[in-house]
Amino acid sequence: MMSSSSRPILEVSGLNKWFGAMHALRDVDLTVGAGERIVVCGPSGSGKSTMVRCINALERYQKGLIRLEGEAINPDCDSVLGARRAIGMVFQAFNLFPHLSILDNITLGPRKLLRLSRPDAESAAMILLSQVRMEDQARKMPSQLSGGQQQRAAIARALAMNPKLMLFDEPTSALDPEMVKEVLDVMTALAEAGTTMICVTHEMGFAKAVADRIVFMDQGKIVETADPTAFFAGDCCDRARSFVGTTTSGQA
Amino acid sequence: MTAVVNSSRVERSPAIAQLRRRLAWARANLFARPIDVLLTSTIAAAAVALLWAIVPWAFIDAVWVGENRAACRPDAACWAFIVNRGGQFLYGFYPQPERWRVNAVFLIFAVSVFLLLRRDTPGKRVVAFFLLLVFPILGYVLLHGGVAGLSRVTTDKWGGLSLTLLLGVAGIVVSFPIAIVLALGRQSEMPLFRWASIAYIEICRGLPLIAVLFMARILLPYAFPVGSEFDPLALAVTGIILFESAYLAEVFRGGFQAIPKGQAEAAAAIGFGYWRTAIYVTLPQMLRVVVPGVVNNAIALVKNTTLVVILGLFEVLNIVAAGAADPDWLGLHAEGYVFVGLVFWGLCFAMSRYSQSLERELKAAERS
C-alpha cells in the first residue's frame, strides 16, 4: 500500500465518541498517506460522517487521538484553527454563504486567513473555478445555481485554502440524480491529480474507480478495510457483502 | 374561460366592459344575499356619516391663519394654532437664530445614512465609522454649542419633533452595537459572559420604560451626594438605551438562530475562529433576517419617547399639549392631538414602508 512507505498525513487512533448514551464511534483507527484516496461506506448511522467530522474537529470526541502530520488536533485548543485550514471539507448540504457571490465565497478564506490581496485571491479562485468548470458563474449568487453547481463551487472553496487533505461528507447525497455525475467527475479529476482525500459516499461506481482503499463501517466500528477489487469481489465479512449487494442492486 | 367571455363582447368599448366587470364583482361580493345588502349599506352609511362630520370640521370650515384663539371658530378646526406654533413644535425652545444647527445635524445624519444604505457607495467603512463614532460627538457639539463660537444651548431648551427624532435615532444607533454584543453573549460558551448577558436582558426587558424613567428621576438623586445635578436628556437617553438594547438583543438572537448550523460549520471548516465567523458569515446573514424586527422595535421606540415628559423634556406630543395650555390658544387640544397623531403615524408608516423596500432589495441582492 502507498501509505506504508511515505509519512502518513493523518493518523486516527483509538477514536471513541458518544452522543449521550449512544456510542457513535468505537475504537476507530485509520492512517492516511500522502496522495491516498480513501472511500468510507457503510449503512446510515454507522458513524461515517461522525468520523469525518471528528477529523477536522467539528465534533468533539471523548477518547482517542487524531494527528495531522504528527500534530494532535484538539477541538479545545486554538491550534485547531490551523488544522482546519489544512483540511478542506465538503458538506452534503454545500453550505455556501448565501450573502456572498461564488467568487467571494471562494476568496473569503484566502483573503482573511492567508492575507492574499483581493486581485491575487480572485485570480487564484478563477483557476480553481475553471478546474470545476464554473468560471462563467463566478459573479453569481449561490441561490442562482443548481445543486450540482453549488457543490462544485463548494469544492473550489475548500481547495482555495490549499488543503493537505480533503474530506467529503456525502457530497452527492443531496443532489438530483442528473447532477451527481458532474460532481463525481470533478472529484475523480481531483483524485487523479493526486489529492489526498477521505470520501464518505454511497456511490459505489466512484469507489471502484477511484479508491485506493475502501473502509467499511458498521455500528461505529471500522469492520473492514480492503482495496476495491477485494471489497467488491466480496472477500470480506458478511455485513459488507450484503451492503455491497443492496447498493449495487439499488443502482441497477 | 376569459377568452370566451372577451370574444363574445368584442364589439363593446373597453370602458363599458370594465364597468360591467366591476358591477358584476360588486353584485357577487357586496349584494349577493339580503344580509350582504344590509351589511354593505350599513357600512356605507356609517362611512358617509363619518366623512360628513370630519370633512367640514377639518377642511371646509377650518381656520388656517390667525394670531390667537380669537381667530378660531367654535365649530371648526383651528389649524392656525399649529401653523403659528410650527417652529416650536419642530424645535422646542431652541433659540430661533440657532435653529439652523438642528437642521444641519439632521441633514448630516440623513446624508450619511443615505450613503451607507446606497449599494455602490465607495468607502462605506469610512461612512459607517463616521456615523457611529464621529457623528454622535459632532452632533452633540453642534446642538449644545459652547465651543468654536457657537452659543451654548442647554438641553432643557431642546424639544419638539427634533427631540423625538434625536431620542429615537440615539436609542436605535447606540443600542445596536450593544445589542449585538448581548445577543452574542447570550449564546456564548463563556459562562460569565453568558450569564451577565442573560441577566441584563431579562432585567431590562422586564421593566416598563416608564418605570426606568421614574427611577432615573426619583431614585438616582438618592444614590448620589445631595446637590448632584443630572442632565435630564442624558438620563432619558440612558434609560432608553438600557431598555432598547435588551429588546434588540432578543431580536438579534432570533436572527442568529434562523441561520442554519451548516453556515458556522462551513466557516469553521475554512479555519475561521469565533470572531471571523461572526463578522464575515453569521452577522451579515443575521442582519438581513432581522430587518422587520428592528423596524418594529424602532416604531415602538419612537412612540415610547413621549414618556420622557416624566423627566421634564418636551418632545413633540408634550410640547403640543403644553401649547394648548397657553392662554393665547387655550383649549385647542383636539387640533393638537390630531396633528401629533398624524406626525407619529407619518413617521411610523414611513419606517414600515422603508423596511418593506429594504427587505425586497435584500432578497433581490441574493439573487443578482
Coordinates of C-alpha atoms in Angstrom, one line a residue:
Chain A
M1 CA 0.0 0.0 0.0
M2 CA 1.1 3.6 -0.7
S3 CA 0.9 4.7 2.8
S4 CA 3.3 2.3 4.3
S5 CA 6.4 3.9 2.7
S6 CA 5.6 7.6 2.9
R7 CA 5.0 9.5 6.1
P8 CA 1.2 9.5 7.0
I9 CA -0.7 12.7 6.6
L10 CA -3.4 11.7 9.0
E11 CA -3.4 9.2 11.9
V12 CA -6.5 8.4 13.8
S13 CA -6.0 6.0 16.7
G14 CA -8.4 4.6 19.3
L15 CA -11.1 7.2 18.5
N16 CA -14.3 6.9 20.6
K17 CA -17.3 9.2 20.6
W18 CA -20.6 9.1 22.5
F19 CA -23.7 11.2 21.8
G20 CA -25.1 10.9 25.3
A21 CA -25.6 7.2 25.8
M22 CA -25.2 6.4 22.1
H23 CA -21.7 5.0 21.4
A24 CA -21.2 6.6 17.9
L25 CA -17.5 5.7 17.3
R26 CA -15.8 2.6 18.8
D27 CA -12.0 2.4 18.7
V28 CA -11.6 3.8 15.2
D29 CA -8.1 3.5 13.8
L30 CA -7.2 4.9 10.4
T31 CA -4.0 6.0 8.7
V32 CA -3.9 8.0 5.5
G33 CA -0.8 8.5 3.5
A34 CA 0.0 11.4 1.1
G35 CA -1.9 11.1 -2.1
E36 CA -4.0 8.3 -0.8
R37 CA -7.7 8.1 -1.7
I38 CA -10.0 6.6 0.9
V39 CA -13.7 5.9 0.4
V40 CA -15.7 5.3 3.5
C41 CA -19.0 3.5 3.2
G42 CA -21.5 1.7 5.3
P43 CA -25.2 1.8 6.3
S44 CA -26.7 5.0 7.6
G45 CA -26.0 5.6 11.3
S46 CA -22.7 3.7 11.1
G47 CA -20.6 6.6 12.1
K48 CA -19.1 7.6 8.8
S49 CA -20.0 11.3 8.9
T50 CA -19.2 11.5 12.6
M51 CA -15.7 10.2 12.0
V52 CA -15.1 12.7 9.2
R53 CA -16.5 15.5 11.3
C54 CA -14.2 14.5 14.2
I55 CA -11.2 14.7 11.9
N56 CA -11.5 18.4 11.4
A57 CA -12.8 18.9 15.0
L58 CA -16.4 19.9 14.1
E59 CA -17.4 17.3 16.6
R60 CA -15.8 16.7 20.0
Y61 CA -14.7 13.2 20.9
Q62 CA -14.2 11.6 24.3
K63 CA -11.3 9.3 23.7
G64 CA -8.5 8.8 21.2
L65 CA -6.0 10.8 19.2
I66 CA -6.1 12.4 15.8
R67 CA -2.9 13.7 14.3
L68 CA -2.4 15.7 11.2
E69 CA 1.3 15.4 10.0
G70 CA 2.2 14.4 13.5
E71 CA 0.4 17.3 15.2
A72 CA -2.5 16.4 17.5
I73 CA -5.9 18.0 16.6
N74 CA -7.6 19.1 19.8
P75 CA -11.0 20.8 19.5
D76 CA -10.5 22.8 22.7
C77 CA -7.2 24.3 21.6
D78 CA -6.6 27.4 19.3
S79 CA -4.3 25.2 17.2
V80 CA -7.4 23.6 15.8
L81 CA -8.0 26.6 13.5
G82 CA -4.6 25.9 11.8
A83 CA -5.5 22.2 11.4
R84 CA -8.9 23.1 9.9
R85 CA -7.1 25.4 7.4
A86 CA -5.0 22.5 6.3
I87 CA -8.1 20.3 5.9
G88 CA -10.7 21.0 3.2
M89 CA -14.3 20.0 3.9
V90 CA -17.2 19.5 1.5
F91 CA -20.6 19.1 3.1
Q92 CA -23.7 17.2 2.0
A93 CA -25.7 20.5 2.0
F94 CA -23.0 22.5 0.2
N95 CA -23.2 25.3 2.9
L96 CA -22.2 28.1 0.6
F97 CA -22.5 31.5 2.2
P98 CA -25.8 32.8 0.6
H99 CA -24.9 36.5 1.1
L100 CA -21.7 36.3 -1.0
S101 CA -21.1 35.7 -4.7
I102 CA -19.4 32.5 -5.8
L103 CA -16.2 34.4 -6.2
D104 CA -16.4 35.9 -2.7
N105 CA -17.3 32.5 -1.2
I106 CA -14.1 31.2 -2.6
T107 CA -11.8 34.2 -1.8
L108 CA -13.1 34.9 1.7
G109 CA -10.8 32.4 3.4
P110 CA -7.7 33.2 1.4
R111 CA -8.2 36.9 1.8
K112 CA -8.9 36.9 5.6
L113 CA -6.7 34.0 6.7
L114 CA -3.9 33.7 4.1
R115 CA -3.8 37.5 3.8
L116 CA -3.9 37.5 0.0
S117 CA -4.9 40.7 -1.8
R118 CA -8.3 40.7 -3.5
P119 CA -6.8 40.5 -7.1
D120 CA -4.4 37.7 -6.1
A121 CA -7.2 35.7 -4.4
E122 CA -9.6 36.3 -7.3
S123 CA -7.1 35.2 -9.9
A124 CA -6.4 32.0 -7.9
A125 CA -10.1 31.5 -7.4
M126 CA -10.7 31.8 -11.2
I127 CA -8.2 29.0 -11.8
L128 CA -10.0 26.8 -9.3
L129 CA -13.3 27.7 -10.8
S130 CA -12.1 26.6 -14.2
Q131 CA -11.0 23.3 -12.7
V132 CA -14.5 22.7 -11.5
R133 CA -15.8 24.1 -14.9
M134 CA -17.6 27.0 -13.3
E135 CA -15.5 30.0 -14.5
D136 CA -18.6 31.6 -16.1
Q137 CA -20.6 31.5 -12.8
A138 CA -18.1 33.5 -10.7
R139 CA -20.3 36.6 -10.2
K140 CA -23.5 34.7 -9.5
M141 CA -25.1 34.2 -6.1
P142 CA -25.4 30.7 -4.7
S143 CA -29.2 30.7 -4.9
Q144 CA -29.0 31.2 -8.7
L145 CA -27.1 28.0 -9.2
S146 CA -28.2 24.3 -9.4
G147 CA -27.3 21.9 -6.6
G148 CA -24.5 20.4 -8.7
Q149 CA -23.0 23.8 -9.5
Q150 CA -23.2 24.8 -5.8
Q151 CA -21.4 21.7 -4.8
R152 CA -18.7 22.2 -7.3
A153 CA -18.3 25.8 -6.1
A154 CA -18.1 24.4 -2.5
I155 CA -15.3 22.1 -3.7
A156 CA -13.4 25.1 -5.2
R157 CA -13.9 27.0 -1.9
A158 CA -12.3 24.1 0.1
L159 CA -9.4 23.8 -2.4
A160 CA -8.7 27.6 -2.2
M161 CA -7.1 27.1 1.2
N162 CA -4.5 24.7 -0.3
P163 CA -5.5 21.9 2.0
K164 CA -3.3 18.9 2.6
L165 CA -6.3 16.6 3.0
M166 CA -9.8 16.9 1.5
L167 CA -12.8 15.5 3.4
F168 CA -16.1 14.8 1.5
D169 CA -19.1 14.1 3.7
E170 CA -21.7 12.5 1.3
P171 CA -21.2 15.2 -1.3
T172 CA -23.7 13.9 -3.8
S173 CA -26.5 12.7 -1.4
A174 CA -28.4 16.0 -1.6
L175 CA -28.3 16.2 -5.4
D176 CA -30.8 15.3 -8.0
P177 CA -29.6 12.2 -9.9
E178 CA -28.7 14.1 -13.1
M179 CA -26.3 16.3 -11.1
V180 CA -24.4 13.6 -9.3
K181 CA -22.2 12.8 -12.3
E182 CA -20.9 16.4 -12.7
V183 CA -19.8 16.4 -9.1
L184 CA -18.3 13.0 -9.2
D185 CA -16.3 13.9 -12.4
V186 CA -14.8 16.9 -10.6
M187 CA -13.9 14.6 -7.6
T188 CA -12.4 12.0 -10.0
A189 CA -10.3 14.6 -11.6
L190 CA -9.0 15.8 -8.2
A191 CA -8.2 12.2 -7.2
E192 CA -6.3 11.7 -10.5
A193 CA -4.3 14.9 -9.8
G194 CA -3.0 13.3 -6.6
T195 CA -5.3 15.0 -3.9
T196 CA -5.3 13.2 -0.6
M197 CA -8.9 12.6 0.2
I198 CA -11.3 10.8 2.5
C199 CA -14.7 10.5 0.9
V200 CA -17.9 9.3 2.6
T201 CA -20.2 8.2 -0.2
H202 CA -22.7 5.7 -1.4
E203 CA -21.5 6.0 -5.0
M204 CA -20.0 2.5 -5.5
G205 CA -19.0 3.2 -9.1
F206 CA -16.9 6.1 -7.9
A207 CA -15.4 4.0 -5.1
K208 CA -14.5 1.3 -7.5
A209 CA -12.9 3.7 -10.0
V210 CA -11.0 6.0 -7.6
A211 CA -10.4 4.5 -4.2
D212 CA -7.0 3.1 -3.1
R213 CA -8.8 1.6 -0.1
I214 CA -12.4 1.2 0.9
V215 CA -13.2 1.5 4.6
F216 CA -16.5 -0.2 5.6
M217 CA -18.1 1.0 8.8
D218 CA -20.9 -0.5 10.8
Q219 CA -22.3 0.5 14.2
G220 CA -19.4 2.9 14.9
K221 CA -16.7 0.4 14.0
I222 CA -14.4 0.0 11.0
V223 CA -15.4 -3.5 10.1
E224 CA -13.3 -3.9 7.0
T225 CA -10.5 -2.1 5.1
A226 CA -9.8 -3.5 1.7
D227 CA -8.7 -2.5 -1.8
P228 CA -11.7 -2.1 -4.2
T229 CA -11.1 -5.3 -6.1
A230 CA -11.1 -7.4 -3.0
F231 CA -14.0 -5.4 -1.5
F232 CA -16.3 -5.8 -4.5
A233 CA -15.3 -9.4 -5.0
G234 CA -16.9 -10.0 -1.6
D235 CA -13.7 -11.3 0.1
C236 CA -14.7 -9.9 3.4
C237 CA -17.2 -10.1 6.1
D238 CA -20.9 -10.9 5.7
R239 CA -22.1 -7.4 6.6
A240 CA -20.0 -5.7 3.9
R241 CA -21.1 -8.3 1.4
S242 CA -24.8 -7.8 2.0
F243 CA -24.2 -4.0 1.9
V244 CA -22.5 -4.2 -1.5
G245 CA -25.3 -6.4 -2.6
T246 CA -28.0 -3.9 -1.7
T247 CA -26.2 -0.8 -3.0
T248 CA -25.3 -2.3 -6.4
S249 CA -28.7 -3.8 -6.9
G250 CA -30.2 -0.5 -5.9
Q251 CA -28.2 1.2 -8.7
A252 CA -29.1 -1.3 -11.4
Chain B
M1 CA -62.7 30.9 -19.9
T2 CA -61.9 34.6 -20.1
A3 CA -61.0 34.3 -23.7
V4 CA -64.6 33.1 -24.4
V5 CA -66.1 35.9 -22.5
N6 CA -63.9 38.5 -24.2
S7 CA -64.6 37.2 -27.7
S8 CA -68.4 37.4 -27.2
R9 CA -68.1 41.1 -26.3
V10 CA -65.5 42.1 -28.8
E11 CA -67.7 44.9 -30.2
R12 CA -68.1 46.7 -26.9
S13 CA -65.7 49.5 -25.9
P14 CA -63.2 48.6 -23.2
A15 CA -64.5 51.2 -20.7
I16 CA -68.0 49.7 -20.8
A17 CA -66.6 46.2 -20.4
Q18 CA -64.6 47.3 -17.4
L19 CA -67.7 48.9 -15.8
R20 CA -69.6 45.7 -16.4
R21 CA -66.9 43.7 -14.7
R22 CA -66.9 46.0 -11.7
L23 CA -70.7 45.8 -11.4
A24 CA -70.6 42.0 -11.6
W25 CA -67.9 42.0 -8.9
A26 CA -70.0 44.3 -6.6
R27 CA -73.0 42.1 -7.2
A28 CA -71.2 38.9 -6.4
N29 CA -69.2 40.3 -3.4
L30 CA -71.4 43.1 -1.8
F31 CA -75.0 42.3 -2.7
A32 CA -75.3 38.6 -3.1
R33 CA -77.7 37.9 -0.3
P34 CA -80.1 40.1 1.7
I35 CA -77.7 40.0 4.7
D36 CA -74.9 41.3 2.4
V37 CA -77.1 44.1 1.2
L38 CA -77.8 45.1 4.8
L39 CA -74.2 45.0 5.8
T40 CA -72.9 46.9 2.8
S41 CA -75.5 49.7 3.2
T42 CA -74.9 50.0 6.9
I43 CA -71.2 50.3 6.5
A44 CA -71.5 52.7 3.6
A45 CA -73.9 54.9 5.7
A46 CA -71.5 54.9 8.6
A47 CA -68.6 55.9 6.4
V48 CA -70.6 58.7 4.9
A49 CA -71.7 59.9 8.3
L50 CA -68.1 59.9 9.5
L51 CA -66.9 61.9 6.5
W52 CA -69.9 64.3 7.0
A53 CA -68.7 65.0 10.5
I54 CA -65.0 65.2 9.7
V55 CA -64.6 67.0 6.4
P56 CA -66.4 70.3 7.3
W57 CA -64.6 70.4 10.7
A58 CA -61.2 69.6 9.3
F59 CA -61.2 71.3 5.9
I60 CA -64.2 73.3 4.8
D61 CA -64.8 75.5 7.8
A62 CA -61.3 75.2 9.3
V63 CA -59.2 78.3 10.1
W64 CA -55.7 78.3 8.8
V65 CA -54.3 81.8 9.7
G66 CA -54.6 83.8 12.9
E67 CA -52.6 85.3 15.8
N68 CA -54.6 83.8 18.7
R69 CA -57.7 82.0 19.5
A70 CA -59.9 84.9 18.7
A71 CA -59.5 84.0 15.0
C72 CA -60.9 80.5 15.6
R73 CA -64.5 79.4 15.0
P74 CA -66.1 77.3 17.7
D75 CA -67.5 74.6 15.4
A76 CA -64.4 74.0 13.2
A77 CA -60.7 73.1 13.4
C78 CA -58.3 75.9 14.1
W79 CA -55.1 74.9 12.3
A80 CA -53.8 78.5 12.8
F81 CA -52.6 77.1 16.2
I82 CA -50.4 74.5 14.5
V83 CA -49.2 76.9 11.8
N84 CA -48.4 79.6 14.4
R85 CA -46.6 77.3 16.7
G86 CA -45.0 75.2 14.0
G87 CA -41.5 76.4 14.8
Q88 CA -41.9 75.5 18.5
F89 CA -43.4 72.1 17.6
L90 CA -40.3 71.3 15.5
Y91 CA -37.5 72.8 17.5
G92 CA -38.9 73.2 21.1
F93 CA -37.4 76.2 22.9
Y94 CA -34.3 76.1 20.8
P95 CA -33.5 79.8 20.2
Q96 CA -34.7 80.9 16.7
P97 CA -31.4 82.2 15.3
E98 CA -29.7 79.0 16.2
R99 CA -32.2 76.6 14.7
W100 CA -30.0 76.1 11.6
R101 CA -27.8 73.9 13.9
V102 CA -30.6 71.4 14.4
N103 CA -31.3 71.4 10.6
A104 CA -27.6 70.8 10.0
V105 CA -27.4 67.9 12.4
F106 CA -30.3 66.2 10.7
L107 CA -29.0 66.9 7.3
I108 CA -25.6 65.4 8.0
F109 CA -27.4 62.4 9.5
A110 CA -29.7 61.9 6.6
V111 CA -26.8 62.2 4.0
S112 CA -24.6 59.7 5.8
V113 CA -27.4 57.2 6.3
F114 CA -28.2 57.6 2.6
L115 CA -24.6 57.0 1.6
L116 CA -24.4 54.0 3.9
L117 CA -27.6 52.3 2.6
R118 CA -26.9 53.0 -1.1
R119 CA -25.3 49.9 -2.6
D120 CA -22.5 51.4 -4.7
T121 CA -21.0 54.0 -2.3
P122 CA -17.2 53.8 -2.3
G123 CA -15.6 53.8 1.2
K124 CA -18.7 52.6 3.1
R125 CA -16.4 51.7 6.0
V126 CA -15.4 55.4 6.4
V127 CA -19.1 56.4 6.4
A128 CA -20.0 53.8 9.0
F129 CA -17.1 54.8 11.2
F130 CA -18.2 58.5 10.9
L131 CA -21.8 57.7 11.6
L132 CA -21.2 55.5 14.7
L133 CA -18.2 57.3 16.3
V134 CA -17.7 60.8 14.9
F135 CA -21.3 61.9 14.3
P136 CA -22.7 61.5 17.9
I137 CA -19.9 63.8 19.2
L138 CA -20.2 66.2 16.3
G139 CA -24.0 66.3 16.6
Y140 CA -23.8 66.9 20.3
V141 CA -21.2 69.7 19.9
L142 CA -23.3 71.4 17.2
L143 CA -26.5 71.2 19.2
H144 CA -25.1 72.0 22.6
G145 CA -22.5 74.6 21.5
G146 CA -20.3 76.5 23.9
V147 CA -17.3 75.9 21.7
A148 CA -16.0 77.3 18.4
G149 CA -18.1 80.4 18.5
L150 CA -21.4 78.6 18.8
S151 CA -23.5 79.9 21.7
R152 CA -24.5 77.5 24.4
V153 CA -27.9 75.9 24.2
T154 CA -28.6 73.8 27.3
T155 CA -30.5 70.6 26.8
D156 CA -33.6 71.9 28.6
K157 CA -34.2 74.1 25.6
W158 CA -34.2 71.2 23.2
G159 CA -37.7 69.9 22.3
G160 CA -40.4 69.2 19.8
L161 CA -40.2 66.9 16.9
S162 CA -36.4 67.3 16.7
L163 CA -36.1 65.9 20.2
T164 CA -38.4 63.0 19.4
L165 CA -36.2 62.1 16.4
L166 CA -33.0 62.6 18.4
L167 CA -34.2 60.2 21.1
G168 CA -35.3 57.7 18.5
V169 CA -32.1 57.8 16.5
A170 CA -29.8 57.8 19.5
G171 CA -31.8 55.0 21.1
I172 CA -31.5 52.8 18.0
V173 CA -28.0 53.7 16.9
V174 CA -26.4 53.3 20.3
S175 CA -28.4 50.2 21.2
F176 CA -27.5 48.5 18.0
P177 CA -23.9 47.5 18.8
I178 CA -24.7 46.9 22.5
A179 CA -27.5 44.5 21.4
I180 CA -25.2 42.6 19.1
V181 CA -22.7 42.0 21.9
L182 CA -25.6 41.0 24.2
A183 CA -27.0 38.6 21.6
L184 CA -23.6 37.0 21.0
G185 CA -23.1 36.9 24.8
R186 CA -26.3 35.1 25.4
Q187 CA -25.1 32.3 23.1
S188 CA -21.5 32.4 24.2
E189 CA -19.8 29.3 25.7
M190 CA -18.1 31.5 28.3
P191 CA -20.3 31.2 31.4
L192 CA -19.6 34.6 32.9
F193 CA -20.3 36.5 29.6
R194 CA -23.4 34.4 29.0
W195 CA -24.9 34.8 32.5
A196 CA -24.1 38.5 32.5
S197 CA -25.9 38.9 29.1
I198 CA -28.9 36.9 30.2
A199 CA -29.2 38.8 33.5
Y200 CA -29.0 42.2 31.7
I201 CA -31.6 41.2 29.0
E202 CA -34.1 39.7 31.4
I203 CA -33.9 42.5 33.9
C204 CA -34.1 45.4 31.4
R205 CA -36.7 43.7 29.3
G206 CA -38.9 43.0 32.3
L207 CA -39.1 46.7 33.2
P208 CA -41.5 49.2 31.6
L209 CA -39.7 52.1 30.2
I210 CA -41.9 54.4 32.2
A211 CA -40.6 52.8 35.4
V212 CA -37.0 53.1 34.3
L213 CA -37.5 56.8 33.7
F214 CA -39.3 57.3 37.0
M215 CA -36.4 55.5 38.7
A216 CA -33.9 57.8 36.9
R217 CA -35.7 60.8 38.2
I218 CA -36.6 59.8 41.7
L219 CA -34.1 57.1 42.8
L220 CA -30.9 58.3 41.2
P221 CA -30.6 61.5 43.2
Y222 CA -30.7 59.4 46.4
A223 CA -27.8 57.3 45.2
F224 CA -25.5 60.4 44.8
P225 CA -24.5 63.2 47.1
V226 CA -27.0 65.9 47.7
G227 CA -26.8 68.7 45.1
S228 CA -25.5 66.4 42.3
E229 CA -27.3 67.6 39.1
F230 CA -28.2 65.2 36.3
D231 CA -28.9 66.4 32.8
P232 CA -32.5 65.1 32.1
L233 CA -31.7 64.5 28.5
A234 CA -28.7 62.3 29.4
L235 CA -30.9 60.4 31.8
A236 CA -33.6 59.9 29.2
V237 CA -31.1 58.7 26.6
T238 CA -29.5 56.3 29.1
G239 CA -32.9 54.9 30.1
I240 CA -34.0 54.4 26.5
I241 CA -30.7 52.7 25.6
L242 CA -30.9 50.4 28.6
F243 CA -34.4 49.4 27.6
E244 CA -33.9 49.2 23.8
S245 CA -30.7 47.3 23.8
A246 CA -32.3 44.4 25.8
Y247 CA -35.2 44.3 23.3
L248 CA -33.0 44.4 20.2
A249 CA -30.7 41.8 21.7
E250 CA -33.6 39.3 21.7
V251 CA -34.5 40.3 18.1
F252 CA -30.8 39.6 17.1
R253 CA -30.8 36.3 19.0
G254 CA -33.8 35.2 16.9
G255 CA -31.9 36.2 13.8
F256 CA -28.8 34.2 14.7
Q257 CA -31.0 31.2 15.4
A258 CA -32.5 31.4 11.9
I259 CA -29.1 30.8 10.3
P260 CA -28.5 27.1 9.5
K261 CA -25.9 25.5 11.6
G262 CA -24.0 24.5 8.5
Q263 CA -23.0 28.1 7.9
A264 CA -20.9 28.3 11.1
E265 CA -19.6 24.8 10.3
A266 CA -18.5 25.9 6.8
A267 CA -16.8 28.9 8.3
A268 CA -15.1 26.7 10.9
A269 CA -14.0 24.3 8.2
I270 CA -12.2 27.1 6.3
G271 CA -10.3 27.8 9.6
F272 CA -12.3 30.8 10.8
G273 CA -12.4 31.3 14.6
Y274 CA -15.2 32.8 16.6
W275 CA -14.8 36.5 15.6
R276 CA -14.1 35.9 11.9
T277 CA -17.1 33.6 11.7
A278 CA -19.3 36.2 13.4
I279 CA -18.1 39.2 11.3
Y280 CA -18.0 37.6 7.9
V281 CA -20.6 34.8 8.0
T282 CA -23.2 34.9 10.7
L283 CA -23.6 38.7 11.4
P284 CA -24.2 39.7 7.8
Q285 CA -26.8 37.0 7.4
M286 CA -28.4 37.7 10.8
L287 CA -28.8 41.5 9.9
R288 CA -30.8 40.6 6.8
V289 CA -33.2 38.4 8.7
V290 CA -33.9 40.9 11.5
V291 CA -34.9 44.0 9.4
P292 CA -38.6 43.6 10.1
G293 CA -38.0 43.0 13.9
V294 CA -35.7 46.0 14.2
V295 CA -38.1 48.3 12.4
N296 CA -40.9 47.0 14.6
N297 CA -38.8 48.0 17.7
A298 CA -37.9 51.3 16.2
I299 CA -41.6 52.1 15.7
A300 CA -42.4 51.2 19.2
L301 CA -39.4 53.2 20.5
V302 CA -40.4 56.4 18.6
K303 CA -43.8 56.2 20.3
N304 CA -42.2 55.5 23.7
T305 CA -40.1 58.6 23.5
T306 CA -43.3 60.5 24.6
L307 CA -42.7 59.2 28.1
V308 CA -39.6 61.4 28.6
V309 CA -42.1 64.1 29.8
I310 CA -41.5 62.4 33.2
L311 CA -38.0 63.9 33.1
G312 CA -39.4 67.3 32.2
L313 CA -38.5 67.0 28.5
F314 CA -40.9 68.4 25.9
E315 CA -40.9 66.2 22.8
V316 CA -43.5 66.7 20.1
L317 CA -46.5 65.3 22.0
N318 CA -45.9 67.2 25.2
I319 CA -44.9 70.5 23.6
V320 CA -48.2 70.5 21.6
A321 CA -50.1 69.7 24.8
A322 CA -48.3 72.5 26.6
G323 CA -49.1 74.8 23.6
A324 CA -52.8 74.1 24.1
A325 CA -52.5 75.3 27.7
D326 CA -51.1 78.7 26.5
P327 CA -53.7 81.4 27.2
D328 CA -53.5 82.6 23.5
W329 CA -54.5 79.2 22.3
L330 CA -56.3 77.8 25.3
G331 CA -58.3 74.6 24.8
L332 CA -57.2 73.7 21.3
H333 CA -56.4 70.1 22.3
A334 CA -58.3 68.4 19.5
E335 CA -56.3 70.1 16.8
G336 CA -53.0 69.5 18.7
Y337 CA -53.6 65.8 19.2
V338 CA -54.8 65.2 15.7
F339 CA -51.6 66.9 14.4
V340 CA -49.4 64.9 16.7
G341 CA -51.2 61.7 15.8
L342 CA -50.6 62.4 12.1
V343 CA -46.9 63.2 12.8
F344 CA -46.4 59.9 14.6
W345 CA -48.4 58.0 12.1
G346 CA -46.4 59.5 9.2
L347 CA -43.1 58.7 10.9
C348 CA -44.1 55.1 11.7
F349 CA -45.7 54.5 8.3
A350 CA -42.5 55.8 6.6
M351 CA -40.4 53.4 8.6
S352 CA -42.6 50.5 7.8
R353 CA -42.6 51.3 4.1
Y354 CA -38.8 51.7 4.2
S355 CA -38.4 48.3 5.9
Q356 CA -40.5 46.6 3.2
S357 CA -38.4 48.1 0.4
L358 CA -35.2 47.1 2.2
E359 CA -36.4 43.5 2.6
R360 CA -37.2 43.4 -1.1
E361 CA -33.8 44.8 -2.0
L362 CA -32.0 42.3 0.2
K363 CA -33.9 39.5 -1.3
A364 CA -33.1 40.7 -4.8
A365 CA -29.4 41.1 -3.8
E366 CA -29.2 37.4 -3.0
R367 CA -30.5 36.6 -6.5
S368 CA -28.4 39.0 -8.6

